mmCIF file with all atom_site columns, C-alpha atoms in Angstrom:
data_model
loop_
_atom_site.group_PDB
_atom_site.id
_atom_site.type_symbol
_atom_site.label_atom_id
_atom_site.label_alt_id
_atom_site.label_comp_id
_atom_site.label_asym_id
_atom_site.label_entity_id
_atom_site.label_seq_id
_atom_site.pdbx_PDB_ins_code
_atom_site.Cartn_x
_atom_site.Cartn_y
_atom_site.Cartn_z
_atom_site.occupancy
_atom_site.B_iso_or_equiv
_atom_site.pdbx_formal_charge
_atom_site.auth_seq_id
_atom_site.auth_comp_id
_atom_site.auth_asym_id
_atom_site.auth_atom_id
_atom_site.pdbx_PDB_model_num
ATOM 1   C CA . MET B 1 1   ? 18.663  -53.023 -33.345 1.00 0.00 ? 1   MET B CA 1
ATOM 2   C CA . ASN B 1 2   ? 18.834  -52.972 -29.716 1.00 0.00 ? 2   ASN B CA 1
ATOM 3   C CA . LYS B 1 3   ? 16.597  -54.927 -27.522 1.00 0.00 ? 3   LYS B CA 1
ATOM 4   C CA . ARG B 1 4   ? 14.819  -52.298 -26.173 1.00 0.00 ? 4   ARG B CA 1
ATOM 5   C CA . LEU B 1 5   ? 14.018  -51.128 -29.701 1.00 0.00 ? 5   LEU B CA 1
ATOM 6   C CA . PHE B 1 6   ? 13.083  -54.754 -30.951 1.00 0.00 ? 6   PHE B CA 1
ATOM 7   C CA . VAL B 1 7   ? 10.359  -55.072 -28.304 1.00 0.00 ? 7   VAL B CA 1
ATOM 8   C CA . PHE B 1 8   ? 8.675   -51.938 -29.102 1.00 0.00 ? 8   PHE B CA 1
ATOM 9   C CA . ALA B 1 9   ? 8.768   -52.520 -32.779 1.00 0.00 ? 9   ALA B CA 1
ATOM 10  C CA . ILE B 1 10  ? 7.036   -56.175 -32.383 1.00 0.00 ? 10  ILE B CA 1
ATOM 11  C CA . PRO B 1 11  ? 3.696   -54.789 -31.149 1.00 0.00 ? 11  PRO B CA 1
ATOM 12  C CA . VAL B 1 12  ? 3.615   -51.466 -33.423 1.00 0.00 ? 12  VAL B CA 1
ATOM 13  C CA . SER B 1 13  ? 4.293   -54.168 -36.364 1.00 0.00 ? 13  SER B CA 1
ATOM 14  C CA . VAL B 1 14  ? 1.509   -56.516 -35.166 1.00 0.00 ? 14  VAL B CA 1
ATOM 15  C CA . ALA B 1 15  ? -0.770  -53.456 -34.625 1.00 0.00 ? 15  ALA B CA 1
ATOM 16  C CA . MET B 1 16  ? -0.054  -52.208 -38.186 1.00 0.00 ? 16  MET B CA 1
ATOM 17  C CA . ALA B 1 17  ? -0.559  -55.875 -39.696 1.00 0.00 ? 17  ALA B CA 1
ATOM 18  C CA . GLY B 1 18  ? -3.831  -55.978 -37.638 1.00 0.00 ? 18  GLY B CA 1
ATOM 19  C CA . ILE B 1 19  ? -5.025  -52.924 -39.168 1.00 0.00 ? 19  ILE B CA 1
ATOM 20  C CA . TYR B 1 20  ? -4.151  -53.769 -42.744 1.00 0.00 ? 20  TYR B CA 1
ATOM 21  C CA . LEU B 1 21  ? -5.803  -57.395 -42.338 1.00 0.00 ? 21  LEU B CA 1
ATOM 22  C CA . TYR B 1 22  ? -8.926  -55.913 -40.741 1.00 0.00 ? 22  TYR B CA 1
ATOM 23  C CA . PHE B 1 23  ? -9.655  -53.493 -43.408 1.00 0.00 ? 23  PHE B CA 1
ATOM 24  C CA . THR B 1 24  ? -8.711  -55.582 -46.212 1.00 0.00 ? 24  THR B CA 1
ATOM 25  C CA . ALA B 1 25  ? -10.254 -59.103 -45.029 1.00 0.00 ? 25  ALA B CA 1
ATOM 26  C CA . GLY B 1 26  ? -13.526 -58.470 -47.113 1.00 0.00 ? 26  GLY B CA 1
ATOM 27  C CA . GLY B 1 27  ? -11.263 -57.866 -50.150 1.00 0.00 ? 27  GLY B CA 1
ATOM 28  C CA . GLY B 1 28  ? -13.720 -55.420 -52.097 1.00 0.00 ? 28  GLY B CA 1
ATOM 29  C CA . ILE B 1 29  ? -13.777 -51.853 -52.667 1.00 0.00 ? 29  ILE B CA 1
ATOM 30  C CA . THR B 1 30  ? -11.879 -50.650 -49.258 1.00 0.00 ? 30  THR B CA 1
ATOM 31  C CA . ALA B 1 31  ? -8.380  -52.487 -50.273 1.00 0.00 ? 31  ALA B CA 1
ATOM 32  C CA . ALA B 1 32  ? -6.890  -49.670 -52.576 1.00 0.00 ? 32  ALA B CA 1
ATOM 33  C CA . ARG B 1 33  ? -7.839  -46.782 -49.978 1.00 0.00 ? 33  ARG B CA 1
ATOM 34  C CA . THR B 1 34  ? -6.642  -48.954 -46.939 1.00 0.00 ? 34  THR B CA 1
ATOM 35  C CA . ALA B 1 35  ? -3.167  -49.417 -48.391 1.00 0.00 ? 35  ALA B CA 1
ATOM 36  C CA . GLN B 1 36  ? -2.929  -45.360 -48.679 1.00 0.00 ? 36  GLN B CA 1
ATOM 37  C CA . VAL B 1 37  ? -4.526  -44.962 -45.187 1.00 0.00 ? 37  VAL B CA 1
ATOM 38  C CA . VAL B 1 38  ? -1.758  -47.373 -43.732 1.00 0.00 ? 38  VAL B CA 1
ATOM 39  C CA . SER B 1 39  ? 1.071   -45.727 -45.453 1.00 0.00 ? 39  SER B CA 1
ATOM 40  C CA . TRP B 1 40  ? -0.532  -42.258 -43.636 1.00 0.00 ? 40  TRP B CA 1
ATOM 41  C CA . PHE B 1 41  ? -0.846  -44.101 -40.367 1.00 0.00 ? 41  PHE B CA 1
ATOM 42  C CA . ARG B 1 42  ? 2.802   -44.764 -40.323 1.00 0.00 ? 42  ARG B CA 1
ATOM 43  C CA . ASP B 1 43  ? 3.724   -41.120 -40.976 1.00 0.00 ? 43  ASP B CA 1
ATOM 44  C CA . PRO B 1 44  ? 0.774   -38.809 -40.755 1.00 0.00 ? 44  PRO B CA 1
ATOM 45  C CA . ALA B 1 45  ? 2.720   -35.860 -41.333 1.00 0.00 ? 45  ALA B CA 1
ATOM 46  C CA . SER B 1 46  ? 3.577   -37.187 -44.701 1.00 0.00 ? 46  SER B CA 1
ATOM 47  C CA . ARG B 1 47  ? 0.550   -36.140 -47.102 1.00 0.00 ? 47  ARG B CA 1
ATOM 48  C CA . PRO B 1 48  ? -0.752  -32.787 -45.654 1.00 0.00 ? 48  PRO B CA 1
ATOM 49  C CA . GLU B 1 49  ? -2.782  -32.414 -49.080 1.00 0.00 ? 49  GLU B CA 1
ATOM 50  C CA . LEU B 1 50  ? -5.110  -35.165 -47.724 1.00 0.00 ? 50  LEU B CA 1
ATOM 51  C CA . MET B 1 51  ? -5.724  -33.600 -44.736 1.00 0.00 ? 51  MET B CA 1
ATOM 52  C CA . MET B 1 52  ? -9.064  -31.940 -44.021 1.00 0.00 ? 52  MET B CA 1
ATOM 53  C CA . THR B 1 53  ? -9.651  -29.073 -41.622 1.00 0.00 ? 53  THR B CA 1
ATOM 54  C CA . LEU B 1 54  ? -12.023 -28.151 -39.000 1.00 0.00 ? 54  LEU B CA 1
ATOM 55  C CA . GLU B 1 55  ? -15.236 -26.133 -40.045 1.00 0.00 ? 55  GLU B CA 1
ATOM 56  C CA . ALA B 1 56  ? -14.191 -26.291 -44.080 1.00 0.00 ? 56  ALA B CA 1
ATOM 57  C CA . GLU B 1 57  ? -17.111 -25.816 -46.418 1.00 0.00 ? 57  GLU B CA 1
ATOM 58  C CA . CYS B 1 58  ? -16.725 -27.682 -49.620 1.00 0.00 ? 58  CYS B CA 1
ATOM 59  C CA . GLU B 1 59  ? -18.905 -26.103 -52.635 1.00 0.00 ? 59  GLU B CA 1
ATOM 60  C CA . ASP B 1 60  ? -22.178 -25.255 -51.753 1.00 0.00 ? 60  ASP B CA 1
ATOM 61  C CA . ALA B 1 61  ? -22.720 -28.021 -49.503 1.00 0.00 ? 61  ALA B CA 1
ATOM 62  C CA . PRO B 1 62  ? -24.683 -26.988 -46.505 1.00 0.00 ? 62  PRO B CA 1
ATOM 63  C CA . PHE B 1 63  ? -22.446 -28.947 -43.737 1.00 0.00 ? 63  PHE B CA 1
ATOM 64  C CA . ILE B 1 64  ? -19.037 -27.746 -42.609 1.00 0.00 ? 64  ILE B CA 1
ATOM 65  C CA . PHE B 1 65  ? -16.593 -30.128 -41.850 1.00 0.00 ? 65  PHE B CA 1
ATOM 66  C CA . PRO B 1 66  ? -16.563 -31.072 -38.014 1.00 0.00 ? 66  PRO B CA 1
ATOM 67  C CA . THR B 1 67  ? -12.848 -31.971 -37.429 1.00 0.00 ? 67  THR B CA 1
ATOM 68  C CA . ASN B 1 68  ? -9.138  -31.965 -38.418 1.00 0.00 ? 68  ASN B CA 1
ATOM 69  C CA . GLY B 1 69  ? -8.046  -35.425 -40.046 1.00 0.00 ? 69  GLY B CA 1
ATOM 70  C CA . LEU B 1 70  ? -7.737  -37.552 -42.893 1.00 0.00 ? 70  LEU B CA 1
ATOM 71  C CA . ILE B 1 71  ? -10.975 -39.056 -44.172 1.00 0.00 ? 71  ILE B CA 1
ATOM 72  C CA . GLY B 1 72  ? -9.817  -43.146 -43.982 1.00 0.00 ? 72  GLY B CA 1
ATOM 73  C CA . PHE B 1 73  ? -13.022 -44.707 -44.576 1.00 0.00 ? 73  PHE B CA 1
ATOM 74  C CA . ILE B 1 74  ? -16.516 -43.914 -46.212 1.00 0.00 ? 74  ILE B CA 1
ATOM 75  C CA . TRP B 1 75  ? -19.937 -44.625 -46.433 1.00 0.00 ? 75  TRP B CA 1
ATOM 76  C CA . ASP B 1 76  ? -20.205 -48.222 -47.807 1.00 0.00 ? 76  ASP B CA 1
ATOM 77  C CA . ASP B 1 77  ? -17.075 -49.089 -47.823 1.00 0.00 ? 77  ASP B CA 1
ATOM 78  C CA . SER B 1 78  ? -16.293 -52.819 -46.872 1.00 0.00 ? 78  SER B CA 1
ATOM 79  C CA . PHE B 1 79  ? -14.148 -54.160 -44.024 1.00 0.00 ? 79  PHE B CA 1
ATOM 80  C CA . ARG B 1 80  ? -15.229 -57.593 -44.377 1.00 0.00 ? 80  ARG B CA 1
ATOM 81  C CA . PRO B 1 81  ? -17.566 -60.086 -45.939 1.00 0.00 ? 81  PRO B CA 1
ATOM 82  C CA . GLY B 1 82  ? -21.202 -58.623 -45.410 1.00 0.00 ? 82  GLY B CA 1
ATOM 83  C CA . HIS B 1 83  ? -20.110 -55.653 -43.790 1.00 0.00 ? 83  HIS B CA 1
ATOM 84  C CA . ARG B 1 84  ? -21.093 -51.768 -45.129 1.00 0.00 ? 84  ARG B CA 1
ATOM 85  C CA . HIS B 1 85  ? -19.882 -48.968 -43.414 1.00 0.00 ? 85  HIS B CA 1
ATOM 86  C CA . SER B 1 86  ? -22.662 -46.574 -42.640 1.00 0.00 ? 86  SER B CA 1
ATOM 87  C CA . GLY B 1 87  ? -20.526 -43.265 -41.905 1.00 0.00 ? 87  GLY B CA 1
ATOM 88  C CA . LEU B 1 88  ? -17.057 -41.491 -42.348 1.00 0.00 ? 88  LEU B CA 1
ATOM 89  C CA . ASP B 1 89  ? -14.028 -42.269 -40.008 1.00 0.00 ? 89  ASP B CA 1
ATOM 90  C CA . ILE B 1 90  ? -11.951 -39.232 -39.689 1.00 0.00 ? 90  ILE B CA 1
ATOM 91  C CA . PHE B 1 91  ? -8.573  -39.783 -38.439 1.00 0.00 ? 91  PHE B CA 1
ATOM 92  C CA . GLY B 1 92  ? -6.745  -36.776 -36.648 1.00 0.00 ? 92  GLY B CA 1
ATOM 93  C CA . GLY B 1 93  ? -3.474  -38.056 -36.627 1.00 0.00 ? 93  GLY B CA 1
ATOM 94  C CA . THR B 1 94  ? -3.183  -36.955 -32.980 1.00 0.00 ? 94  THR B CA 1
ATOM 95  C CA . ASP B 1 95  ? -3.349  -38.460 -29.746 1.00 0.00 ? 95  ASP B CA 1
ATOM 96  C CA . VAL B 1 96  ? -6.539  -39.086 -27.802 1.00 0.00 ? 96  VAL B CA 1
ATOM 97  C CA . GLY B 1 97  ? -8.007  -36.082 -26.284 1.00 0.00 ? 97  GLY B CA 1
ATOM 98  C CA . VAL B 1 98  ? -6.235  -33.593 -28.828 1.00 0.00 ? 98  VAL B CA 1
ATOM 99  C CA . THR B 1 99  ? -8.475  -33.080 -31.995 1.00 0.00 ? 99  THR B CA 1
ATOM 100 C CA . PRO B 1 100 ? -11.428 -31.170 -31.415 1.00 0.00 ? 100 PRO B CA 1
ATOM 101 C CA . ILE B 1 101 ? -14.767 -32.031 -32.860 1.00 0.00 ? 101 ILE B CA 1
ATOM 102 C CA . VAL B 1 102 ? -17.500 -29.683 -33.558 1.00 0.00 ? 102 VAL B CA 1
ATOM 103 C CA . ALA B 1 103 ? -21.419 -29.809 -35.055 1.00 0.00 ? 103 ALA B CA 1
ATOM 104 C CA . ALA B 1 104 ? -21.556 -29.952 -38.861 1.00 0.00 ? 104 ALA B CA 1
ATOM 105 C CA . TYR B 1 105 ? -24.957 -28.420 -38.927 1.00 0.00 ? 105 TYR B CA 1
ATOM 106 C CA . PRO B 1 106 ? -27.211 -26.592 -36.274 1.00 0.00 ? 106 PRO B CA 1
ATOM 107 C CA . GLY B 1 107 ? -29.862 -28.822 -34.574 1.00 0.00 ? 107 GLY B CA 1
ATOM 108 C CA . TYR B 1 108 ? -30.907 -30.266 -31.481 1.00 0.00 ? 108 TYR B CA 1
ATOM 109 C CA . LEU B 1 109 ? -28.427 -32.835 -29.370 1.00 0.00 ? 109 LEU B CA 1
ATOM 110 C CA . THR B 1 110 ? -28.999 -35.721 -27.224 1.00 0.00 ? 110 THR B CA 1
ATOM 111 C CA . ARG B 1 111 ? -26.780 -37.534 -25.255 1.00 0.00 ? 111 ARG B CA 1
ATOM 112 C CA . GLU B 1 112 ? -28.526 -40.688 -23.802 1.00 0.00 ? 112 GLU B CA 1
ATOM 113 C CA . VAL B 1 113 ? -27.593 -41.836 -20.251 1.00 0.00 ? 113 VAL B CA 1
ATOM 114 C CA . ASP B 1 114 ? -25.444 -44.818 -21.036 1.00 0.00 ? 114 ASP B CA 1
ATOM 115 C CA . TRP B 1 115 ? -23.508 -43.035 -24.094 1.00 0.00 ? 115 TRP B CA 1
ATOM 116 C CA . LYS B 1 116 ? -19.786 -42.605 -23.057 1.00 0.00 ? 116 LYS B CA 1
ATOM 117 C CA . SER B 1 117 ? -18.642 -41.077 -26.258 1.00 0.00 ? 117 SER B CA 1
ATOM 118 C CA . THR B 1 118 ? -21.478 -40.351 -28.536 1.00 0.00 ? 118 THR B CA 1
ATOM 119 C CA . VAL B 1 119 ? -23.918 -37.467 -29.163 1.00 0.00 ? 119 VAL B CA 1
ATOM 120 C CA . ILE B 1 120 ? -26.496 -37.460 -32.005 1.00 0.00 ? 120 ILE B CA 1
ATOM 121 C CA . ILE B 1 121 ? -28.011 -34.154 -33.387 1.00 0.00 ? 121 ILE B CA 1
ATOM 122 C CA . ARG B 1 122 ? -31.494 -34.024 -34.698 1.00 0.00 ? 122 ARG B CA 1
ATOM 123 C CA . VAL B 1 123 ? -32.383 -31.669 -37.555 1.00 0.00 ? 123 VAL B CA 1
ATOM 124 C CA . PRO B 1 124 ? -35.856 -31.119 -37.900 1.00 0.00 ? 124 PRO B CA 1
ATOM 125 C CA . GLU B 1 125 ? -35.555 -30.410 -41.795 1.00 0.00 ? 125 GLU B CA 1
ATOM 126 C CA . ASP B 1 126 ? -32.868 -31.945 -43.775 1.00 0.00 ? 126 ASP B CA 1
ATOM 127 C CA . PRO B 1 127 ? -31.156 -29.077 -45.815 1.00 0.00 ? 127 PRO B CA 1
ATOM 128 C CA . LEU B 1 128 ? -31.185 -31.376 -49.174 1.00 0.00 ? 128 LEU B CA 1
ATOM 129 C CA . GLU B 1 129 ? -35.036 -32.406 -48.459 1.00 0.00 ? 129 GLU B CA 1
ATOM 130 C CA . PRO B 1 130 ? -36.618 -29.877 -46.005 1.00 0.00 ? 130 PRO B CA 1
ATOM 131 C CA . SER B 1 131 ? -39.899 -32.400 -45.458 1.00 0.00 ? 131 SER B CA 1
ATOM 132 C CA . ARG B 1 132 ? -37.747 -35.173 -43.841 1.00 0.00 ? 132 ARG B CA 1
ATOM 133 C CA . GLN B 1 133 ? -35.829 -35.142 -40.499 1.00 0.00 ? 133 GLN B CA 1
ATOM 134 C CA . ILE B 1 134 ? -32.554 -36.482 -39.879 1.00 0.00 ? 134 ILE B CA 1
ATOM 135 C CA . TRP B 1 135 ? -30.059 -37.112 -37.382 1.00 0.00 ? 135 TRP B CA 1
ATOM 136 C CA . VAL B 1 136 ? -26.495 -36.643 -37.337 1.00 0.00 ? 136 VAL B CA 1
ATOM 137 C CA . TYR B 1 137 ? -24.182 -39.084 -35.201 1.00 0.00 ? 137 TYR B CA 1
ATOM 138 C CA . TYR B 1 138 ? -20.896 -38.562 -33.603 1.00 0.00 ? 138 TYR B CA 1
ATOM 139 C CA . THR B 1 139 ? -19.047 -40.976 -31.632 1.00 0.00 ? 139 THR B CA 1
ATOM 140 C CA . HIS B 1 140 ? -15.602 -42.451 -30.326 1.00 0.00 ? 140 HIS B CA 1
ATOM 141 C CA . MET B 1 141 ? -15.456 -39.166 -28.047 1.00 0.00 ? 141 MET B CA 1
ATOM 142 C CA . ALA B 1 142 ? -14.073 -41.208 -25.133 1.00 0.00 ? 142 ALA B CA 1
ATOM 143 C CA . ASP B 1 143 ? -10.439 -42.823 -24.599 1.00 0.00 ? 143 ASP B CA 1
ATOM 144 C CA . ALA B 1 144 ? -9.670  -46.466 -24.470 1.00 0.00 ? 144 ALA B CA 1
ATOM 145 C CA . ASN B 1 145 ? -11.192 -47.100 -20.968 1.00 0.00 ? 145 ASN B CA 1
ATOM 146 C CA . GLY B 1 146 ? -14.605 -45.243 -21.855 1.00 0.00 ? 146 GLY B CA 1
ATOM 147 C CA . ASN B 1 147 ? -13.448 -42.045 -19.954 1.00 0.00 ? 147 ASN B CA 1
ATOM 148 C CA . PRO B 1 148 ? -15.432 -39.450 -21.942 1.00 0.00 ? 148 PRO B CA 1
ATOM 149 C CA . LEU B 1 149 ? -13.980 -36.870 -24.047 1.00 0.00 ? 149 LEU B CA 1
ATOM 150 C CA . VAL B 1 150 ? -17.548 -35.038 -24.798 1.00 0.00 ? 150 VAL B CA 1
ATOM 151 C CA . SER B 1 151 ? -17.821 -31.424 -23.800 1.00 0.00 ? 151 SER B CA 1
ATOM 152 C CA . PRO B 1 152 ? -18.976 -31.241 -20.055 1.00 0.00 ? 152 PRO B CA 1
ATOM 153 C CA . GLU B 1 153 ? -21.656 -28.968 -21.729 1.00 0.00 ? 153 GLU B CA 1
ATOM 154 C CA . PHE B 1 154 ? -23.407 -32.320 -22.720 1.00 0.00 ? 154 PHE B CA 1
ATOM 155 C CA . PRO B 1 155 ? -23.305 -34.740 -19.741 1.00 0.00 ? 155 PRO B CA 1
ATOM 156 C CA . GLN B 1 156 ? -24.877 -37.934 -19.991 1.00 0.00 ? 156 GLN B CA 1
ATOM 157 C CA . GLY B 1 157 ? -28.704 -37.371 -20.070 1.00 0.00 ? 157 GLY B CA 1
ATOM 158 C CA . THR B 1 158 ? -28.651 -34.239 -22.070 1.00 0.00 ? 158 THR B CA 1
ATOM 159 C CA . SER B 1 159 ? -31.821 -34.157 -24.127 1.00 0.00 ? 159 SER B CA 1
ATOM 160 C CA . GLU B 1 160 ? -32.583 -31.965 -27.380 1.00 0.00 ? 160 GLU B CA 1
ATOM 161 C CA . VAL B 1 161 ? -30.287 -28.822 -26.594 1.00 0.00 ? 161 VAL B CA 1
ATOM 162 C CA . PHE B 1 162 ? -29.998 -26.629 -29.488 1.00 0.00 ? 162 PHE B CA 1
ATOM 163 C CA . VAL B 1 163 ? -26.598 -26.270 -31.068 1.00 0.00 ? 163 VAL B CA 1
ATOM 164 C CA . GLU B 1 164 ? -25.364 -23.812 -33.852 1.00 0.00 ? 164 GLU B CA 1
ATOM 165 C CA . ALA B 1 165 ? -22.644 -25.390 -36.554 1.00 0.00 ? 165 ALA B CA 1
ATOM 166 C CA . GLY B 1 166 ? -19.618 -24.985 -35.424 1.00 0.00 ? 166 GLY B CA 1
ATOM 167 C CA . THR B 1 167 ? -20.302 -25.416 -31.505 1.00 0.00 ? 167 THR B CA 1
ATOM 168 C CA . PHE B 1 168 ? -17.780 -27.699 -29.689 1.00 0.00 ? 168 PHE B CA 1
ATOM 169 C CA . LEU B 1 169 ? -18.795 -31.267 -29.223 1.00 0.00 ? 169 LEU B CA 1
ATOM 170 C CA . GLY B 1 170 ? -15.523 -32.989 -28.037 1.00 0.00 ? 170 GLY B CA 1
ATOM 171 C CA . TYR B 1 171 ? -12.258 -34.416 -28.689 1.00 0.00 ? 171 TYR B CA 1
ATOM 172 C CA . GLN B 1 172 ? -11.217 -37.537 -30.727 1.00 0.00 ? 172 GLN B CA 1
ATOM 173 C CA . GLY B 1 173 ? -10.850 -40.627 -28.937 1.00 0.00 ? 173 GLY B CA 1
ATOM 174 C CA . ASN B 1 174 ? -10.292 -44.355 -29.301 1.00 0.00 ? 174 ASN B CA 1
ATOM 175 C CA . TYR B 1 175 ? -13.061 -45.758 -27.455 1.00 0.00 ? 175 TYR B CA 1
ATOM 176 C CA . SER B 1 176 ? -14.403 -49.135 -29.251 1.00 0.00 ? 176 SER B CA 1
ATOM 177 C CA . GLY B 1 177 ? -17.347 -49.730 -26.849 1.00 0.00 ? 177 GLY B CA 1
ATOM 178 C CA . ASN B 1 178 ? -15.064 -52.389 -24.796 1.00 0.00 ? 178 ASN B CA 1
ATOM 179 C CA . PRO B 1 179 ? -12.621 -50.971 -22.096 1.00 0.00 ? 179 PRO B CA 1
ATOM 180 C CA . GLY B 1 180 ? -8.996  -51.799 -22.917 1.00 0.00 ? 180 GLY B CA 1
ATOM 181 C CA . SER B 1 181 ? -9.740  -52.628 -26.679 1.00 0.00 ? 181 SER B CA 1
ATOM 182 C CA . PRO B 1 182 ? -8.956  -49.552 -28.498 1.00 0.00 ? 182 PRO B CA 1
ATOM 183 C CA . VAL B 1 183 ? -9.689  -48.265 -31.964 1.00 0.00 ? 183 VAL B CA 1
ATOM 184 C CA . GLY B 1 184 ? -7.332  -45.832 -34.049 1.00 0.00 ? 184 GLY B CA 1
ATOM 185 C CA . VAL B 1 185 ? -8.048  -42.422 -32.809 1.00 0.00 ? 185 VAL B CA 1
ATOM 186 C CA . HIS B 1 186 ? -11.014 -41.075 -35.138 1.00 0.00 ? 186 HIS B CA 1
ATOM 187 C CA . LEU B 1 187 ? -14.468 -39.579 -35.346 1.00 0.00 ? 187 LEU B CA 1
ATOM 188 C CA . HIS B 1 188 ? -17.144 -42.028 -36.715 1.00 0.00 ? 188 HIS B CA 1
ATOM 189 C CA . ILE B 1 189 ? -20.171 -39.785 -38.185 1.00 0.00 ? 189 ILE B CA 1
ATOM 190 C CA . SER B 1 190 ? -23.298 -40.648 -39.978 1.00 0.00 ? 190 SER B CA 1
ATOM 191 C CA . ILE B 1 191 ? -26.347 -39.206 -41.302 1.00 0.00 ? 191 ILE B CA 1
ATOM 192 C CA . VAL B 1 192 ? -29.021 -41.255 -39.603 1.00 0.00 ? 192 VAL B CA 1
ATOM 193 C CA . LYS B 1 193 ? -32.665 -41.620 -41.166 1.00 0.00 ? 193 LYS B CA 1
ATOM 194 C CA . ASP B 1 194 ? -35.749 -40.755 -39.097 1.00 0.00 ? 194 ASP B CA 1
ATOM 195 C CA . ASP B 1 195 ? -38.261 -43.582 -38.090 1.00 0.00 ? 195 ASP B CA 1
ATOM 196 C CA . GLY B 1 196 ? -41.184 -41.379 -38.963 1.00 0.00 ? 196 GLY B CA 1
ATOM 197 C CA . PHE B 1 197 ? -42.328 -40.943 -35.264 1.00 0.00 ? 197 PHE B CA 1
ATOM 198 C CA . GLY B 1 198 ? -39.536 -38.571 -34.319 1.00 0.00 ? 198 GLY B CA 1
ATOM 199 C CA . ASN B 1 199 ? -36.665 -41.149 -33.741 1.00 0.00 ? 199 ASN B CA 1
ATOM 200 C CA . PHE B 1 200 ? -33.808 -42.108 -34.677 1.00 0.00 ? 200 PHE B CA 1
ATOM 201 C CA . LEU B 1 201 ? -33.013 -45.441 -36.470 1.00 0.00 ? 201 LEU B CA 1
ATOM 202 C CA . ASN B 1 202 ? -30.025 -47.810 -35.884 1.00 0.00 ? 202 ASN B CA 1
ATOM 203 C CA . GLU B 1 203 ? -27.243 -46.443 -37.513 1.00 0.00 ? 203 GLU B CA 1
ATOM 204 C CA . LEU B 1 204 ? -25.094 -49.555 -37.678 1.00 0.00 ? 204 LEU B CA 1
ATOM 205 C CA . ASP B 1 205 ? -27.377 -50.944 -40.633 1.00 0.00 ? 205 ASP B CA 1
ATOM 206 C CA . ILE B 1 206 ? -26.245 -48.592 -43.712 1.00 0.00 ? 206 ILE B CA 1
ATOM 207 C CA . GLU B 1 207 ? -29.830 -48.982 -44.949 1.00 0.00 ? 207 GLU B CA 1
ATOM 208 C CA . ASN B 1 208 ? -30.681 -46.583 -41.772 1.00 0.00 ? 208 ASN B CA 1
ATOM 209 C CA . THR B 1 209 ? -28.335 -43.763 -43.192 1.00 0.00 ? 209 THR B CA 1
ATOM 210 C CA . TYR B 1 210 ? -28.020 -41.294 -45.933 1.00 0.00 ? 210 TYR B CA 1
ATOM 211 C CA . ASP B 1 211 ? -24.864 -41.043 -48.139 1.00 0.00 ? 211 ASP B CA 1
ATOM 212 C CA . PRO B 1 212 ? -22.964 -38.044 -46.996 1.00 0.00 ? 212 PRO B CA 1
ATOM 213 C CA . SER B 1 213 ? -21.628 -36.924 -50.176 1.00 0.00 ? 213 SER B CA 1
ATOM 214 C CA . PRO B 1 214 ? -24.276 -34.098 -50.954 1.00 0.00 ? 214 PRO B CA 1
ATOM 215 C CA . TYR B 1 215 ? -24.137 -32.812 -47.458 1.00 0.00 ? 215 TYR B CA 1
ATOM 216 C CA . PHE B 1 216 ? -20.543 -32.557 -47.324 1.00 0.00 ? 216 PHE B CA 1
ATOM 217 C CA . GLY B 1 217 ? -19.929 -31.868 -51.142 1.00 0.00 ? 217 GLY B CA 1
ATOM 218 C CA . MET B 1 218 ? -17.064 -34.777 -51.646 1.00 0.00 ? 218 MET B CA 1
ATOM 219 C CA . PRO B 1 219 ? -17.167 -38.079 -52.845 1.00 0.00 ? 219 PRO B CA 1
ATOM 220 C CA . LEU B 1 220 ? -17.644 -39.896 -49.961 1.00 0.00 ? 220 LEU B CA 1
ATOM 221 C CA . ASN B 1 221 ? -19.984 -43.340 -51.308 1.00 0.00 ? 221 ASN B CA 1
ATOM 222 C CA . ALA B 1 222 ? -17.307 -45.770 -51.700 1.00 0.00 ? 222 ALA B CA 1
ATOM 223 C CA . TYR B 1 223 ? -19.205 -47.049 -54.996 1.00 0.00 ? 223 TYR B CA 1
ATOM 224 C CA . SER B 1 224 ? -18.330 -43.722 -56.702 1.00 0.00 ? 224 SER B CA 1
ATOM 225 C CA . ASN B 1 225 ? -15.184 -43.313 -55.225 1.00 0.00 ? 225 ASN B CA 1
ATOM 226 C CA . PRO B 1 226 ? -13.741 -47.031 -54.978 1.00 0.00 ? 226 PRO B CA 1
ATOM 227 C CA . ASP B 1 227 ? -10.104 -45.966 -54.213 1.00 0.00 ? 227 ASP B CA 1
ATOM 228 C CA . THR B 1 228 ? -9.114  -42.572 -53.511 1.00 0.00 ? 228 THR B CA 1
ATOM 229 C CA . ILE B 1 229 ? -8.910  -40.683 -50.117 1.00 0.00 ? 229 ILE B CA 1
ATOM 230 C CA . PRO B 1 230 ? -11.574 -37.734 -50.330 1.00 0.00 ? 230 PRO B CA 1
ATOM 231 C CA . VAL B 1 231 ? -10.579 -34.032 -49.969 1.00 0.00 ? 231 VAL B CA 1
ATOM 232 C CA . CYS B 1 232 ? -12.347 -30.726 -50.536 1.00 0.00 ? 232 CYS B CA 1
ATOM 233 C CA . ASN B 1 233 ? -11.440 -29.234 -53.984 1.00 0.00 ? 233 ASN B CA 1
#
């Protein structure tokens, strides 16, 4: 191996090892799926049958699929001891700012003043239980330094703008919340509970979110699907 290729290979190998250790450190239900995800990261074109497509509709589920990509991690996956994942991580297999994201269901979009990479959409009537309100949270729409990839139609400070399902929201990015410390390029989406007073709860706590499986018509709960990458049959 020539010196230039060797120098390049070291950080790539370290990054891959870091991804694997990060997602398997908890030991539990995520490990089997993680091995498949890591293999896919090495060659995103290798498993086309695992790739979901933008606006796909599964069975009679009410939500359309919000982006293109592989569903790498699902609701209630465990990345480390004590951690429970509150949503879905969908990896486009592309560079930052390439893979589009759309609204999965109609509602009223808000982007708070300090949100660089995030929007949330209020759904006044949950399609599965119309008596309750839910919120659909989309994030990582910025580059590693926090430069937004959210649609310019929704600047910071946007409040309660109605959007239809399929409305363009932005592009997949790799912003982690800490400039210069990127994550893999993906969309994180979660379905968040209302606090009973018309506000969304903190989506970082899984107890504040709903299992997305019936909304998308796929096995997206890690306890019922401990080891496979979900796809729309």
